[in-house]
mmCIF file of C-alpha atoms in Angstrom:
data_model
loop_
_atom_site.group_PDB
_atom_site.id
_atom_site.type_symbol
_atom_site.label_atom_id
_atom_site.label_comp_id
_atom_site.label_asym_id
_atom_site.label_seq_id
_atom_site.Cartn_x
_atom_site.Cartn_y
_atom_site.Cartn_z
ATOM 1 C CA MET A 10 32.694 132.809 54.161
ATOM 2 C CA GLY A 11 28.733 132.221 55.826
ATOM 3 C CA LYS A 12 25.112 133.213 54.540
ATOM 4 C CA ARG A 13 24.579 136.934 54.852
ATOM 5 C CA LEU A 14 21.211 137.494 56.690
ATOM 6 C CA SER A 15 19.461 138.467 53.575
ATOM 7 C CA GLU A 16 20.038 134.944 52.604
ATOM 8 C CA MET A 17 19.285 133.178 55.417
ATOM 9 C CA THR A 18 15.897 130.952 55.927
ATOM 10 C CA LEU A 19 13.710 132.266 59.148
ATOM 11 C CA GLU A 20 14.564 129.048 60.797
ATOM 12 C CA GLU A 21 18.329 129.530 60.251
ATOM 13 C CA LEU A 22 18.024 132.871 61.576
ATOM 14 C CA TRP A 23 15.894 131.879 64.732
ATOM 15 C CA LEU A 24 18.676 129.282 65.037
ATOM 16 C CA LEU A 25 21.543 131.991 64.917
ATOM 17 C CA PHE A 26 19.596 134.845 67.057
ATOM 18 C CA PRO A 27 17.608 132.381 69.790
ATOM 19 C CA ILE A 28 15.111 133.757 72.185
ATOM 20 C CA TYR A 29 16.732 134.202 75.653
ATOM 21 C CA LEU A 30 16.211 136.290 78.724
ATOM 22 C CA THR A 31 17.955 137.620 81.347
ATOM 23 C CA ALA A 32 17.788 139.714 84.605
ATOM 24 C CA HIS A 33 17.195 143.344 84.147
ATOM 25 C CA GLN A 34 20.169 145.012 83.291
ATOM 26 C CA THR A 35 20.886 148.482 84.424
ATOM 27 C CA CYS A 36 22.532 149.706 81.218
ATOM 28 C CA TRP A 37 19.519 149.406 79.138
ATOM 29 C CA LYS A 38 18.564 152.765 80.193
ATOM 30 C CA ASP A 39 21.414 154.002 79.301
ATOM 31 C CA TRP A 40 21.715 152.262 75.956
ATOM 32 C CA TYR A 41 18.830 153.501 75.189
ATOM 33 C CA ALA A 42 19.023 156.862 75.823
ATOM 34 C CA GLU A 43 22.201 156.890 73.824
ATOM 35 C CA GLU A 44 20.228 155.095 70.678
ATOM 36 C CA GLU A 45 17.314 157.701 71.408
ATOM 37 C CA ALA A 46 19.658 160.713 70.862
ATOM 38 C CA GLU A 47 20.875 159.643 67.564
ATOM 39 C CA ILE A 48 17.290 158.487 66.220
ATOM 40 C CA ARG A 49 16.775 162.259 67.002
ATOM 41 C CA ASN A 50 19.760 163.805 65.152
ATOM 42 C CA ILE A 51 18.424 160.980 62.279
ATOM 43 C CA LEU A 52 14.646 161.334 61.919
ATOM 44 C CA THR A 53 13.912 165.124 62.854
ATOM 45 C CA GLN A 54 10.124 164.750 62.241
ATOM 46 C CA ALA A 55 9.764 162.692 65.020
ATOM 47 C CA LYS A 56 7.081 163.608 67.453
ATOM 48 C CA GLN A 57 7.682 161.163 69.891
ATOM 49 C CA ILE A 58 10.515 158.388 70.896
ATOM 50 C CA SER A 59 9.679 155.974 73.789
ATOM 51 C CA HIS A 60 11.626 152.757 75.296
ATOM 52 C CA ILE A 61 9.100 150.019 75.463
ATOM 53 C CA GLY A 62 9.524 146.631 75.702
ATOM 54 C CA SER A 63 10.534 144.551 78.825
ATOM 55 C CA THR A 64 13.431 146.407 78.776
ATOM 56 C CA ALA A 65 11.244 149.663 80.022
ATOM 57 C CA VAL A 66 10.432 147.620 82.937
ATOM 58 C CA SER A 67 13.151 147.518 85.537
ATOM 59 C CA THR A 68 11.329 144.463 87.564
ATOM 60 C CA ILE A 69 11.241 141.538 85.233
ATOM 61 C CA TRP A 70 13.562 139.691 83.381
ATOM 62 C CA ALA A 71 13.472 140.504 79.526
ATOM 63 C CA LYS A 72 15.162 139.719 75.995
ATOM 64 C CA PRO A 73 18.283 141.493 75.881
ATOM 65 C CA ILE A 74 16.930 143.898 73.107
ATOM 66 C CA ILE A 75 15.843 147.514 73.273
ATOM 67 C CA ASP A 76 12.236 148.194 71.826
ATOM 68 C CA ILE A 77 12.039 151.761 70.862
ATOM 69 C CA LEU A 78 8.505 153.462 69.555
ATOM 70 C CA VAL A 79 9.075 156.233 67.186
ATOM 71 C CA GLU A 80 5.862 158.234 66.137
ATOM 72 C CA VAL A 81 5.703 160.236 63.360
ATOM 73 C CA PRO A 82 3.062 163.036 62.087
ATOM 74 C CA SER A 83 0.713 161.605 59.682
ATOM 75 C CA THR A 84 1.636 163.607 56.432
ATOM 76 C CA CYS A 85 4.549 161.845 56.527
ATOM 77 C CA LYS A 86 4.876 158.713 54.551
ATOM 78 C CA LEU A 87 7.182 156.158 56.633
ATOM 79 C CA THR A 88 8.932 154.554 53.813
ATOM 80 C CA ASP A 89 10.726 158.402 53.440
ATOM 81 C CA TYR A 90 12.519 157.034 56.708
ATOM 82 C CA MET A 91 13.943 153.810 55.156
ATOM 83 C CA SER A 92 17.093 155.320 54.063
ATOM 84 C CA LEU A 93 18.196 157.247 56.568
ATOM 85 C CA LEU A 94 17.464 154.362 58.981
ATOM 86 C CA THR A 95 19.292 151.697 57.077
ATOM 87 C CA ALA A 96 22.055 154.467 56.712
ATOM 88 C CA HIS A 97 22.693 154.348 60.358
ATOM 89 C CA GLY A 98 22.706 150.295 60.747
ATOM 90 C CA TYR A 99 18.989 149.605 60.808
ATOM 91 C CA ILE A 100 17.532 146.310 58.797
ATOM 92 C CA CYS A 101 14.114 146.526 57.392
ATOM 93 C CA MET A 102 12.064 143.830 58.615
ATOM 94 C CA SER A 103 8.580 144.372 58.184
ATOM 95 C CA GLN A 104 6.280 147.020 56.988
ATOM 96 C CA SER A 105 2.959 147.747 56.391
ATOM 97 C CA GLN A 106 0.694 150.888 55.042
ATOM 98 C CA ASN A 107 0.992 152.048 58.933
ATOM 99 C CA ARG A 108 3.575 150.720 60.654
ATOM 100 C CA MET A 109 7.836 149.607 59.810
ATOM 101 C CA SER A 110 10.069 147.769 61.800
ATOM 102 C CA PHE A 111 13.608 147.956 61.841
ATOM 103 C CA ASN A 112 16.474 145.505 63.888
ATOM 104 C CA LYS A 113 19.922 146.691 64.693
ATOM 105 C CA GLY A 114 22.543 144.340 66.432
ATOM 106 C CA TYR A 115 21.933 141.383 64.301
ATOM 107 C CA THR A 116 25.243 140.465 62.554
ATOM 108 C CA GLU A 117 26.333 137.104 60.635
ATOM 109 C CA ASN A 118 27.918 135.982 64.190
ATOM 110 C CA GLY A 119 24.878 136.591 66.103
ATOM 111 C CA PHE A 120 23.833 139.249 68.892
ATOM 112 C CA ALA A 121 26.192 142.480 68.942
ATOM 113 C CA GLU A 122 26.584 143.972 72.193
ATOM 114 C CA ARG A 123 23.672 146.052 71.690
ATOM 115 C CA VAL A 124 20.582 145.077 69.886
ATOM 116 C CA PHE A 125 17.683 147.526 69.004
ATOM 117 C CA HIS A 126 13.997 146.570 67.428
ATOM 118 C CA LEU A 127 12.408 150.276 66.400
ATOM 119 C CA HIS A 128 8.741 150.758 65.692
ATOM 120 C CA LEU A 129 8.026 153.321 63.160
ATOM 121 C CA ARG A 130 4.579 154.233 63.493
ATOM 122 C CA TYR A 131 2.150 157.387 62.871
ATOM 123 C CA ILE A 132 1.183 159.350 66.193
ATOM 124 C CA GLY A 133 -1.193 157.863 68.651
ATOM 125 C CA ASP A 134 -0.320 154.035 67.584
ATOM 126 C CA HIS A 135 1.103 153.447 71.050
ATOM 127 C CA ASP A 136 -0.367 150.983 73.033
ATOM 128 C CA GLU A 137 2.529 149.433 74.050
ATOM 129 C CA LEU A 138 3.320 152.590 76.107
ATOM 130 C CA TYR A 139 -0.273 151.985 77.988
ATOM 131 C CA PHE A 140 0.933 148.482 78.394
ATOM 132 C CA ARG A 141 4.406 149.191 79.971
ATOM 133 C CA ASP A 142 2.533 151.932 82.120
ATOM 134 C CA TYR A 143 0.537 149.101 83.888
ATOM 135 C CA LEU A 144 3.226 146.488 84.334
ATOM 136 C CA ILE A 145 5.458 149.269 86.241
ATOM 137 C CA ASP A 146 2.525 150.616 88.207
ATOM 138 C CA HIS A 147 1.507 146.787 88.976
ATOM 139 C CA PRO A 148 3.950 144.455 89.966
ATOM 140 C CA ASP A 149 2.298 141.708 90.838
ATOM 141 C CA THR A 150 1.024 141.475 86.834
ATOM 142 C CA ALA A 151 4.825 142.446 85.749
ATOM 143 C CA LYS A 152 5.715 139.181 87.837
ATOM 144 C CA ALA A 153 2.888 136.943 86.136
ATOM 145 C CA TYR A 154 3.892 138.314 82.937
ATOM 146 C CA GLU A 155 8.318 137.627 83.866
ATOM 147 C CA ALA A 156 6.908 133.859 84.497
ATOM 148 C CA MET A 157 4.782 133.357 81.442
ATOM 149 C CA LYS A 158 7.751 134.762 78.999
ATOM 150 C CA LEU A 159 10.318 132.246 81.208
ATOM 151 C CA LEU A 160 8.044 129.631 80.482
ATOM 152 C CA LEU A 161 7.552 130.652 76.745
ATOM 153 C CA TRP A 162 11.630 130.830 76.589
ATOM 154 C CA LYS A 163 12.089 127.392 76.651
ATOM 155 C CA LYS A 164 9.328 126.289 75.188
ATOM 156 C CA HIS A 165 9.939 128.451 72.040
ATOM 157 C CA GLU A 166 13.627 129.052 71.877
ATOM 158 C CA HIS A 167 13.976 129.195 68.442
ATOM 159 C CA ASP A 168 10.538 129.884 67.431
ATOM 160 C CA ARG A 169 10.076 133.731 67.736
ATOM 161 C CA ASP A 170 6.493 134.010 65.870
ATOM 162 C CA ALA A 171 5.101 130.894 68.631
ATOM 163 C CA TYR A 172 6.776 132.758 71.535
ATOM 164 C CA THR A 173 5.271 135.846 70.274
ATOM 165 C CA LYS A 174 1.600 134.550 70.065
ATOM 166 C CA GLU A 175 1.227 132.994 73.384
ATOM 167 C CA LYS A 176 1.871 136.201 74.987
ATOM 168 C CA THR A 177 -1.088 137.767 73.110
ATOM 169 C CA THR A 178 -4.003 137.240 75.142
ATOM 170 C CA PHE A 179 -1.790 138.355 78.231
ATOM 171 C CA VAL A 180 -0.377 141.391 76.652
ATOM 172 C CA TYR A 181 -4.365 142.585 75.175
ATOM 173 C CA LYS A 182 -6.146 142.432 78.115
ATOM 174 C CA TYR A 183 -3.743 144.309 80.352
ATOM 175 C CA THR A 184 -3.265 146.837 77.384
ATOM 176 C CA GLN A 185 -7.061 146.904 77.648
ATOM 177 C CA GLU A 186 -6.978 147.368 81.043
ATOM 178 C CA ALA A 187 -4.819 150.142 81.398
ATOM 179 C CA LYS A 188 -6.320 152.050 78.520
ATOM 180 C CA ARG A 189 -9.697 152.179 80.737
ATOM 181 C CA ILE A 190 -7.613 153.045 83.769
ATOM 182 C CA TYR A 191 -5.025 155.576 82.294
ATOM 183 C CA GLN A 192 -7.605 156.974 79.612
ATOM 184 C CA ASN A 193 -5.875 159.476 77.137
ATOM 185 C CA ARG A 194 -2.265 159.618 79.396
ATOM 186 C CA TYR A 195 -0.929 159.691 75.481
#
């Protein structure tokens, strides 16, 4: 029997779970809707659940991982949700005072058919919504983002941190532009 995920080094995990992109899949919307319904049953105090990330933008290639943003009231402790989510197949990947990230669909044999990243935050910590909407409303910017990601995919196939870091300036720029345009949309 091979190593458990919790026993693997970061490098071993990156080899097992490389970055790869694919054309948009219509099933992603359904996968999100099904997972959102499950999350609503698990986290009854969730105020807002949103499909974020590139799989929420139908015109661009994306990693086939559904990103879900869950916003809860600031009166709640994020850590109170850990056992609820882990009981439903989520693995806590990182946590800070104001944010927790969970993954679902990672196995010792690689990715499952459906893979989710759940971003647990307090209400109002949702810049990703602005970036998503900007890409949907500005197809040329979305295509530029896609082109950058396609280049970074091959450059950093086994280094998620570097892949993400190289996108940061672009994402920040257009998130700020979206917040200027959309103002208090959320």
